[in-house]
């Protein structure tokens, strides 16, 4: 499936929105990444072309500036962690002891352990952003964010071990793990932080809100798989819906790509129908209405960011 037509093939009925503070968010995180030396030389230019602040500003368009900046800092850091493992096999990339690194990462979150630059830029930056984030969280939200990030690290480990062993997971396995290592649960939970939600989080775990959250996570992952397919093929990563379908059903890449598009578009229709059923919350119960709207903005914003704002997947063009 050529990128030229992919932007038209992926169905999305929601209009785009973006925070008016997007440029200021980008500038803030640029300075933050420079302060912690997270990207050097060409790496910084590649980071700039990714335009993560646009992604975050599309996901949470009504969030306040301070919380939006903190959210963007965290997401940039987690994307960097993913990139570190993706490029570990490259000749000039330092090896990553993932088990040790994950323990240190979790210790910052769970034990509020603070790291300086001597521990490395990633842990130092995490200590900084987590301190700013936890100061604005109640105990329930702090626990939810820790749980989501721990699950993310566990899923990244699963993906990394498969890659090292040359194991191609089944479609069922992949469907379970993909939203976890894609950070789908975390993206949804960050709505509570970015939008300063006051409603107890257990409210959002009830049907049908939990189903809308699940569908949102699927849609982001399936779209990303299609958009990033050729980039991932370039560094031998088969954790992508297209090769998983190829392996599961013995399909060609083109047929598997078409099947993946069909899966995305059907789940988008399911998401849209459920969204319309829940639309009565908008304007009546603020926190729930905002959560529902932001889930739709994550779905839409992921596509707009990938096709319009960012060069991360070399897919920059207008979304129809």
Coordinates of N, CA, C and O in Angstrom, one line a residue, residues 54-226:
X54 N 3.0 18.7 18.3 CA 1.8 18.8 17.5 C 0.9 17.6 17.8 O -0.3 17.7 17.9
X55 N 1.6 16.4 18.0 CA 0.8 15.2 18.4 C 0.1 15.4 19.7 O -1.1 15.2 19.8
X56 N 0.8 15.8 20.7 CA 0.3 16.0 22.0 C -0.8 17.1 22.0 O -1.9 16.9 22.7
X57 N -0.6 18.1 21.3 CA -1.6 19.2 21.2 C -2.8 18.8 20.4 O -3.9 19.4 20.6
X58 N -2.7 17.8 19.6 CA -3.9 17.3 18.9 C -4.7 16.3 19.8 O -5.9 16.3 19.7
X59 N -3.9 15.5 20.6 CA -4.6 14.6 21.5 C -5.4 15.2 22.6 O -6.4 14.7 22.9
X60 N -4.8 16.3 23.1 CA -5.4 16.9 24.3 C -5.6 18.4 24.0 O -5.0 19.3 24.7
X61 N -6.5 18.8 23.1 CA -6.6 20.1 22.6 C -7.1 21.2 23.5 O -6.9 22.4 23.3
X62 N -7.8 20.8 24.6 CA -8.3 21.8 25.6 C -7.5 21.8 26.9 O -7.9 22.4 27.8
X63 N -6.4 21.1 26.9 CA -5.6 21.0 28.2 C -4.9 22.4 28.4 O -4.6 23.1 27.5
X64 N -4.6 22.7 29.7 CA -3.9 23.9 30.0 C -2.4 23.7 29.7 O -1.9 22.6 29.5
X65 N -1.7 24.9 29.5 CA -0.4 24.9 29.0 C 0.6 24.1 29.9 O 1.4 23.3 29.4
X66 N 0.6 24.3 31.2 CA 1.5 23.6 32.1 C 1.4 22.1 32.0 O 2.4 21.3 31.8
X67 N 0.2 21.6 32.0 CA -0.1 20.1 32.0 C 0.2 19.6 30.6 O 0.7 18.5 30.4
X68 N 0.0 20.4 29.6 CA 0.2 20.0 28.2 C 1.8 19.8 28.0 O 2.2 18.9 27.3
X69 N 2.5 20.8 28.5 CA 4.0 20.7 28.4 C 4.5 19.4 29.1 O 5.4 18.7 28.6
X70 N 4.1 19.2 30.3 CA 4.5 18.0 31.1 C 4.2 16.7 30.3 O 5.0 15.8 30.2
X71 N 2.9 16.7 29.8 CA 2.5 15.5 29.1 C 3.4 15.3 27.8 O 3.8 14.2 27.5
X72 N 3.7 16.3 27.1 CA 4.5 16.2 25.9 C 6.0 15.8 26.3 O 6.6 14.9 25.6
X73 N 6.5 16.3 27.4 CA 7.8 15.9 27.8 C 7.9 14.4 28.1 O 8.8 13.7 27.7
X74 N 6.9 13.9 28.8 CA 6.8 12.4 29.1 C 6.7 11.6 27.8 O 7.4 10.6 27.7
X75 N 5.9 12.0 26.9 CA 5.7 11.3 25.7 C 6.9 11.3 24.8 O 7.3 10.2 24.2
X76 N 7.6 12.4 24.7 CA 8.9 12.5 24.0 C 9.9 11.5 24.6 O 10.6 10.8 23.9
X77 N 10.0 11.4 25.9 CA 10.9 10.6 26.6 C 10.6 9.1 26.3 O 11.5 8.3 26.1
X78 N 9.3 8.7 26.3 CA 8.9 7.4 26.0 C 9.2 7.0 24.5 O 9.5 5.8 24.2
X79 N 9.0 7.9 23.6 CA 9.3 7.7 22.2 C 10.8 7.4 22.1 O 11.3 6.6 21.3
X80 N 11.6 8.2 22.8 CA 13.1 8.0 22.8 C 13.4 6.6 23.3 O 14.3 6.0 22.7
X81 N 12.8 6.2 24.4 CA 13.1 4.8 24.9 C 12.8 3.8 23.8 O 13.6 2.8 23.6
X82 N 11.7 3.9 23.1 CA 11.3 3.0 22.1 C 12.4 3.0 21.0 O 12.8 2.0 20.5
X83 N 12.8 4.2 20.6 CA 13.8 4.3 19.6 C 15.2 3.7 20.0 O 15.9 3.1 19.2
X84 N 15.5 3.9 21.2 CA 16.8 3.3 21.7 C 16.8 1.8 21.5 O 17.8 1.2 21.1
X85 N 15.7 1.1 21.7 CA 15.6 -0.3 21.6 C 15.5 -0.7 20.1 O 16.1 -1.7 19.6
X86 N 14.8 0.1 19.3 CA 14.6 -0.2 17.9 C 16.0 -0.2 17.2 O 16.2 -0.9 16.2
X87 N 16.9 0.7 17.6 CA 18.1 0.9 16.9 C 19.3 0.3 17.6 O 20.4 0.5 17.3
X88 N 19.0 -0.6 18.6 CA 20.1 -1.2 19.4 C 21.0 -2.0 18.5 O 22.2 -2.1 18.8
X89 N 20.5 -2.6 17.4 CA 21.4 -3.5 16.6 C 22.3 -2.7 15.7 O 23.2 -3.3 15.1
X90 N 22.1 -1.4 15.6 CA 23.0 -0.6 14.7 C 24.4 -0.5 15.3 O 24.6 -0.5 16.5
X91 N 25.3 -0.4 14.4 CA 26.8 -0.5 14.7 C 27.2 0.6 15.7 O 28.0 0.3 16.6
X92 N 26.6 1.8 15.6 CA 27.1 2.9 16.4 C 26.2 3.1 17.6 O 26.3 4.1 18.4
X93 N 25.2 2.2 17.9 CA 24.3 2.3 19.0 C 24.8 1.5 20.2 O 25.2 0.4 20.1
X94 N 24.9 2.1 21.4 CA 25.3 1.4 22.6 C 24.3 0.4 23.0 O 23.1 0.5 22.8
X95 N 24.8 -0.8 23.5 CA 23.9 -1.8 23.9 C 23.0 -1.4 25.1 O 23.5 -0.6 25.9
X96 N 21.8 -1.9 25.2 CA 20.9 -1.5 26.3 C 20.6 -2.7 27.1 O 20.1 -3.7 26.6
X97 N 21.0 -2.6 28.4 CA 20.6 -3.7 29.4 C 19.2 -3.4 29.8 O 19.0 -2.6 30.8
X98 N 18.3 -4.0 29.1 CA 16.9 -3.5 29.3 C 16.4 -3.9 30.7 O 15.6 -3.1 31.3
X99 N 16.7 -5.0 31.2 CA 16.3 -5.4 32.6 C 16.7 -4.4 33.6 O 15.9 -4.0 34.4
X100 N 18.0 -4.0 33.6 CA 18.5 -3.1 34.5 C 17.9 -1.7 34.3 O 17.5 -1.0 35.3
X101 N 17.8 -1.3 33.1 CA 17.2 0.0 32.8 C 15.8 0.1 33.2 O 15.3 1.1 33.8
X102 N 15.0 -1.0 32.9 CA 13.6 -1.0 33.3 C 13.4 -0.9 34.8 O 12.5 -0.2 35.3
X103 N 14.3 -1.6 35.6 CA 14.2 -1.5 37.1 C 14.5 -0.1 37.5 O 13.8 0.4 38.4
X104 N 15.5 0.6 36.9 CA 15.8 1.9 37.3 C 14.6 2.9 37.0 O 14.3 3.8 37.7
X105 N 14.1 2.7 35.8 CA 13.0 3.5 35.3 C 11.8 3.4 36.3 O 11.2 4.4 36.7
X106 N 11.4 2.1 36.6 CA 10.3 1.9 37.5 C 10.6 2.5 38.9 O 9.7 2.9 39.6
X107 N 11.8 2.4 39.4 CA 12.2 2.9 40.7 C 11.9 4.4 40.8 O 11.5 4.9 41.8
X108 N 12.2 5.1 39.7 CA 11.8 6.6 39.7 C 10.4 6.8 39.9 O 9.9 7.6 40.7
X109 N 9.5 6.0 39.3 CA 8.1 6.1 39.4 C 7.5 5.7 40.7 O 6.7 6.4 41.3
X110 N 7.9 4.5 41.1 CA 7.3 3.9 42.3 C 7.9 4.4 43.6 O 7.2 4.7 44.6
X111 N 9.3 4.6 43.6 CA 9.9 5.0 44.8 C 10.3 6.5 44.8 O 11.0 6.9 45.8
X112 N 9.9 7.2 43.8 CA 10.2 8.6 43.6 C 11.8 8.8 43.7 O 12.2 9.8 44.3
X113 N 12.5 7.8 43.2 CA 14.0 7.9 43.2 C 14.4 8.9 42.2 O 14.0 8.9 41.0
X114 N 15.3 9.8 42.7 CA 15.7 10.9 41.8 C 17.1 10.6 41.2 O 18.0 10.1 41.9
X115 N 17.3 10.8 39.9 CA 18.5 10.6 39.3 C 19.1 11.9 38.7 O 18.4 12.7 38.3
X116 N 20.4 12.0 38.8 CA 21.1 13.1 38.2 C 21.6 12.7 36.8 O 21.5 11.5 36.4
X117 N 22.3 13.6 36.1 CA 22.8 13.3 34.8 C 23.8 12.2 34.8 O 24.1 11.5 33.8
X118 N 24.5 11.9 36.0 CA 25.5 10.8 36.1 C 24.8 9.5 35.8 O 25.5 8.5 35.4
X119 N 23.5 9.4 36.1 CA 22.8 8.1 35.8 C 22.4 8.0 34.3 O 21.9 7.0 33.9
X120 N 22.7 9.0 33.5 CA 22.3 9.0 32.1 C 21.2 10.0 31.9 O 20.4 10.3 32.8
X121 N 21.1 10.6 30.7 CA 20.1 11.7 30.4 C 18.7 11.2 30.5 O 17.8 12.0 30.9
X122 N 18.4 10.0 30.1 CA 17.0 9.5 30.1 C 16.5 9.4 31.6 O 15.4 9.9 31.9
X123 N 17.2 8.8 32.5 CA 16.8 8.7 33.9 C 16.7 10.1 34.5 O 15.8 10.3 35.3
X124 N 17.7 10.9 34.2 CA 17.6 12.3 34.8 C 16.4 13.1 34.3 O 15.7 13.7 35.1
X125 N 16.1 12.9 33.0 CA 14.9 13.6 32.5 C 13.7 13.0 33.0 O 12.7 13.8 33.3
X126 N 13.6 11.7 33.2 CA 12.4 11.1 33.8 C 12.2 11.6 35.2 O 11.1 11.9 35.6
X127 N 13.3 11.7 36.0 CA 13.2 12.2 37.4 C 12.5 13.6 37.4 O 11.7 13.9 38.2
X128 N 13.0 14.4 36.4 CA 12.4 15.8 36.4 C 11.0 15.8 36.0 O 10.1 16.4 36.7
X129 N 10.6 15.1 34.9 CA 9.2 15.2 34.4 C 8.3 14.5 35.4 O 7.1 14.9 35.6
X130 N 8.7 13.4 36.0 CA 7.9 12.7 37.0 C 7.6 13.5 38.2 O 6.5 13.5 38.8
X131 N 8.7 14.2 38.7 CA 8.5 15.1 39.8 C 7.4 16.2 39.5 O 6.5 16.4 40.3
X132 N 7.5 16.8 38.4 CA 6.5 17.8 38.0 C 5.1 17.2 37.8 O 4.1 17.8 38.1
X133 N 5.1 16.0 37.3 CA 3.8 15.3 37.1 C 3.1 14.9 38.4 O 1.9 15.1 38.6
X134 N 3.9 14.2 39.2 CA 3.3 13.7 40.5 C 2.8 14.8 41.4 O 1.9 14.6 42.2
X135 N 3.4 16.0 41.3 CA 3.0 17.1 42.1 C 1.6 17.6 41.8 O 0.9 18.3 42.5
X136 N 1.1 17.2 40.6 CA -0.2 17.6 40.1 C -1.2 16.5 40.1 O -2.3 16.6 39.6
X137 N -0.8 15.3 40.6 CA -1.6 14.1 40.6 C -2.1 13.8 42.0 O -1.4 13.9 43.0
X138 N -3.4 13.3 42.1 CA -3.8 12.7 43.3 C -3.3 11.2 43.3 O -2.7 10.7 42.3
X139 N -3.5 10.5 44.4 CA -2.9 9.2 44.6 C -3.5 8.2 43.6 O -2.7 7.4 43.0
X140 N -4.8 8.4 43.3 CA -5.4 7.4 42.3 C -4.8 7.6 40.9 O -4.4 6.6 40.3
X141 N -4.6 8.8 40.5 CA -4.1 9.0 39.1 C -2.6 8.7 39.1 O -2.1 8.1 38.1
X142 N -1.9 9.0 40.1 CA -0.5 8.6 40.1 C -0.3 7.1 40.0 O 0.5 6.6 39.2
X143 N -1.2 6.3 40.7 CA -1.1 4.9 40.6 C -1.5 4.4 39.3 O -0.9 3.4 38.8
X144 N -2.4 5.0 38.6 CA -2.9 4.6 37.3 C -1.7 4.8 36.3 O -1.4 4.0 35.4
X145 N -1.1 6.0 36.3 CA 0.0 6.3 35.4 C 1.2 5.3 35.6 O 1.8 4.9 34.6
X146 N 1.5 5.0 36.9 CA 2.6 4.1 37.1 C 2.2 2.7 36.6 O 3.1 2.1 35.9
X147 N 1.0 2.3 36.8 CA 0.6 1.0 36.2 C 0.7 0.9 34.7 O 1.2 -0.1 34.2
X148 N 0.3 2.0 34.1 CA 0.3 2.0 32.6 C 1.8 2.0 32.1 O 2.1 1.3 31.1
X149 N 2.7 2.7 32.7 CA 4.0 2.8 32.3 C 4.7 1.4 32.6 O 5.5 1.0 31.7
X150 N 4.4 0.8 33.7 CA 5.0 -0.5 34.0 C 4.5 -1.5 32.9 O 5.3 -2.3 32.4
X151 N 3.3 -1.5 32.6 CA 2.7 -2.4 31.5 C 3.4 -2.1 30.2 O 3.7 -3.0 29.4
X152 N 3.7 -0.8 29.9 CA 4.4 -0.4 28.7 C 5.7 -1.1 28.6 O 6.2 -1.6 27.6
X153 N 6.5 -0.9 29.7 CA 7.8 -1.5 29.8 C 7.8 -3.0 29.7 O 8.6 -3.6 29.0
X154 N 6.8 -3.7 30.3 CA 6.7 -5.1 30.2 C 6.4 -5.5 28.8 O 7.0 -6.5 28.3
X155 N 5.6 -4.8 28.1 CA 5.3 -5.1 26.7 C 6.4 -4.8 25.7 O 6.7 -5.6 24.8
X156 N 7.2 -3.8 26.0 CA 8.4 -3.5 25.2 C 9.4 -4.7 25.4 O 10.0 -5.1 24.4
X157 N 9.5 -5.2 26.6 CA 10.4 -6.3 26.9 C 9.9 -7.5 26.0 O 10.8 -8.2 25.4
X158 N 8.6 -7.8 26.0 CA 8.1 -8.9 25.2 C 8.4 -8.7 23.8 O 8.9 -9.7 23.1
X159 N 8.2 -7.5 23.2 CA 8.6 -7.2 21.8 C 10.0 -7.4 21.6 O 10.4 -8.0 20.6
X160 N 10.9 -6.9 22.5 CA 12.3 -7.0 22.3 C 12.8 -8.4 22.3 O 13.7 -8.8 21.5
X161 N 12.3 -9.2 23.2 CA 12.7 -10.6 23.3 C 12.3 -11.4 22.1 O 13.0 -12.2 21.6
X162 N 11.1 -11.1 21.5 CA 10.7 -11.7 20.3 C 11.6 -11.4 19.1 O 12.0 -12.3 18.3
X163 N 12.0 -10.1 19.1 CA 12.8 -9.7 18.0 C 14.2 -10.3 18.1 O 14.7 -10.8 17.0
X164 N 14.8 -10.4 19.3 CA 16.1 -11.0 19.4 C 16.0 -12.5 19.1 O 17.0 -13.1 18.5
X165 N 14.9 -13.2 19.4 CA 14.8 -14.6 19.2 C 14.2 -15.0 17.8 O 14.1 -16.1 17.4
X166 N 13.8 -13.9 17.0 CA 13.2 -14.2 15.7 C 11.9 -14.8 15.8 O 11.5 -15.5 14.8
X167 N 11.1 -14.6 16.8 CA 9.8 -15.2 17.0 C 8.7 -14.2 16.5 O 8.7 -13.0 16.8
X168 N 7.9 -14.7 15.6 CA 6.7 -14.0 15.1 C 5.5 -14.4 15.9 O 5.1 -15.5 15.8
X169 N 4.9 -13.5 16.6 CA 3.7 -13.8 17.4 C 2.5 -14.1 16.6 O 2.4 -13.7 15.4
X170 N 1.6 -14.8 17.2 CA 0.3 -15.1 16.5 C -0.5 -13.8 16.5 O -0.2 -12.8 17.2
X171 N -1.6 -13.8 15.7 CA -2.4 -12.6 15.6 C -3.1 -12.3 17.0 O -3.2 -11.2 17.4
X172 N -3.5 -13.4 17.7 CA -4.1 -13.2 19.0 C -3.2 -12.6 20.0 O -3.5 -11.7 20.7
X173 N -1.9 -13.1 20.0 CA -0.9 -12.6 20.9 C -0.6 -11.1 20.6 O -0.5 -10.3 21.5
X174 N -0.5 -10.8 19.3 CA -0.2 -9.5 18.9 C -1.3 -8.5 19.2 O -1.0 -7.4 19.7
X175 N -2.5 -8.9 19.0 CA -3.7 -8.1 19.3 C -3.7 -7.7 20.8 O -4.2 -6.7 21.2
X176 N -3.2 -8.7 21.6 CA -3.2 -8.4 23.1 C -2.1 -7.4 23.4 O -2.3 -6.4 24.2
X177 N -0.9 -7.7 22.9 CA 0.3 -6.9 23.3 C 0.5 -5.6 22.6 O 1.1 -4.7 23.2
X178 N 0.0 -5.5 21.4 CA 0.2 -4.3 20.6 C -0.2 -3.0 21.3 O 0.5 -2.0 21.3
X179 N -1.5 -2.9 21.8 CA -1.8 -1.7 22.5 C -1.0 -1.4 23.7 O -0.8 -0.2 24.0
X180 N -0.4 -2.4 24.3 CA 0.4 -2.2 25.5 C 1.8 -1.6 25.1 O 2.2 -0.6 25.7
X181 N 2.5 -2.2 24.1 CA 3.8 -1.6 23.8 C 3.6 -0.4 22.9 O 4.6 0.4 22.7
X182 N 2.4 -0.1 22.4 CA 2.1 1.1 21.7 C 1.7 2.3 22.6 O 1.5 3.4 22.1
X183 N 1.6 2.0 23.9 CA 1.2 3.0 24.9 C -0.2 3.5 24.8 O -0.5 4.6 25.2
X184 N -1.1 2.7 24.2 CA -2.5 3.1 24.0 C -3.2 3.4 25.4 O -3.9 4.4 25.5
X185 N -2.9 2.5 26.4 CA -3.6 2.7 27.7 C -3.0 4.0 28.3 O -3.8 4.8 28.9
X186 N -1.8 4.2 28.2 CA -1.2 5.4 28.8 C -1.7 6.7 28.1 O -2.0 7.7 28.8
X187 N -1.9 6.7 26.8 CA -2.4 7.9 26.1 C -3.8 8.2 26.6 O -4.1 9.4 26.7
X188 N -4.6 7.2 26.8 CA -5.9 7.4 27.4 C -5.9 7.9 28.8 O -6.6 8.9 29.2
X189 N -5.0 7.4 29.6 CA -4.9 7.8 31.0 C -4.4 9.2 31.1 O -4.7 10.0 32.1
X190 N -3.5 9.6 30.2 CA -3.0 11.0 30.2 C -4.1 12.0 30.0 O -3.8 13.2 30.3
X191 N -5.2 11.6 29.5 CA -6.3 12.6 29.4 C -6.7 13.1 30.8 O -6.9 14.3 31.0
X192 N -6.7 12.2 31.8 CA -7.0 12.5 33.1 C -6.0 13.6 33.7 O -6.4 14.5 34.4
X193 N -4.8 13.4 33.3 CA -3.7 14.3 33.8 C -3.8 15.7 33.0 O -3.9 16.7 33.6
X194 N -3.8 15.5 31.7 CA -3.8 16.8 30.9 C -5.0 17.6 31.1 O -4.9 18.9 31.2
X195 N -6.1 17.0 31.3 CA -7.4 17.8 31.4 C -7.8 18.0 32.9 O -8.9 18.5 33.1
X196 N -6.9 17.6 33.8 CA -7.2 17.8 35.2 C -8.5 17.3 35.7 O -9.4 18.0 36.3
X197 N -8.7 16.0 35.3 CA -10.0 15.3 35.7 C -10.2 15.2 37.2 O -9.3 14.7 37.9
X198 N -11.4 15.5 37.6 CA -11.7 15.4 39.1 C -12.6 14.2 39.4 O -12.7 13.8 40.5
X199 N -13.2 13.6 38.3 CA -14.1 12.5 38.5 C -13.3 11.2 38.9 O -12.3 11.0 38.3
X200 N -13.8 10.4 39.8 CA -13.0 9.2 40.2 C -12.8 8.3 38.9 O -13.7 8.1 38.1
X201 N -11.6 7.7 38.8 CA -11.2 7.0 37.6 C -12.0 5.8 37.4 O -12.2 5.3 36.2
X202 N -12.5 5.2 38.4 CA -13.3 4.0 38.2 C -14.5 4.2 37.4 O -15.1 3.3 36.7
X203 N -15.0 5.4 37.3 CA -16.1 5.8 36.4 C -15.8 5.5 35.0 O -16.7 5.1 34.2
X204 N -14.6 5.6 34.6 CA -14.2 5.5 33.2 C -13.9 4.1 32.8 O -13.6 3.8 31.6
X205 N -13.9 3.2 33.8 CA -13.6 1.7 33.5 C -14.9 0.9 33.3 O -14.8 -0.3 33.1
X206 N -16.0 1.6 33.3 CA -17.3 0.9 33.2 C -17.7 0.9 31.7 O -17.4 1.8 30.9
X207 N -18.5 -0.1 31.3 CA -19.0 -0.1 29.9 C -20.1 1.0 29.8 O -20.8 1.3 30.7
X208 N -20.2 1.6 28.6 CA -19.4 1.4 27.4 C -18.1 2.2 27.2 O -17.5 2.2 26.2
X209 N -17.8 3.0 28.3 CA -16.6 3.9 28.2 C -15.3 3.0 28.0 O -14.4 3.4 27.2
X210 N -15.3 1.9 28.7 CA -14.1 1.1 28.5 C -13.9 0.5 27.1 O -12.8 0.3 26.6
X211 N -15.1 0.2 26.5 CA -15.0 -0.3 25.1 C -14.5 0.8 24.2 O -13.7 0.6 23.3
X212 N -15.0 2.0 24.4 CA -14.5 3.1 23.6 C -13.0 3.3 23.7 O -12.3 3.6 22.7
X213 N -12.5 3.2 24.9 CA -11.1 3.3 25.2 C -10.3 2.2 24.5 O -9.3 2.5 23.9
X214 N -10.8 1.0 24.5 CA -10.2 -0.1 23.8 C -10.1 0.1 22.3 O -9.1 -0.1 21.7
X215 N -11.2 0.5 21.8 CA -11.3 0.8 20.3 C -10.3 1.9 19.9 O -9.6 1.9 18.9
X216 N -10.2 3.0 20.8 CA -9.3 4.1 20.5 C -7.9 3.5 20.4 O -7.1 3.9 19.5
X217 N -7.5 2.7 21.4 CA -6.2 2.1 21.4 C -5.9 1.3 20.2 O -4.8 1.4 19.6
X218 N -6.8 0.4 19.8 CA -6.7 -0.4 18.6 C -6.5 0.5 17.3 O -5.6 0.2 16.5
X219 N -7.3 1.5 17.2 CA -7.2 2.4 16.0 C -5.9 3.1 15.9 O -5.3 3.1 14.8
X220 N -5.3 3.6 17.0 CA -4.0 4.2 16.9 C -2.9 3.2 16.5 O -2.1 3.5 15.7
X221 N -3.0 2.0 17.0 CA -2.0 1.0 16.7 C -2.1 0.5 15.3 O -1.1 0.3 14.6
X222 N -3.3 0.2 14.8 CA -3.4 -0.3 13.4 C -3.0 0.8 12.4 O -2.4 0.5 11.4
X223 N -3.4 2.0 12.7 CA -3.0 3.1 11.8 C -1.5 3.2 11.8 O -0.8 3.4 10.7
X224 N -0.9 3.2 13.0 CA 0.6 3.4 13.0 C 1.3 2.2 12.3 O 2.3 2.4 11.7
X225 N 0.8 1.0 12.5 CA 1.4 -0.1 11.8 C 1.4 0.1 10.3 O 2.4 -0.2 9.6
X226 N 0.3 0.6 9.7 CA 0.3 0.8 8.3 C 1.2 1.9 7.9 O 1.9 1.8 6.9

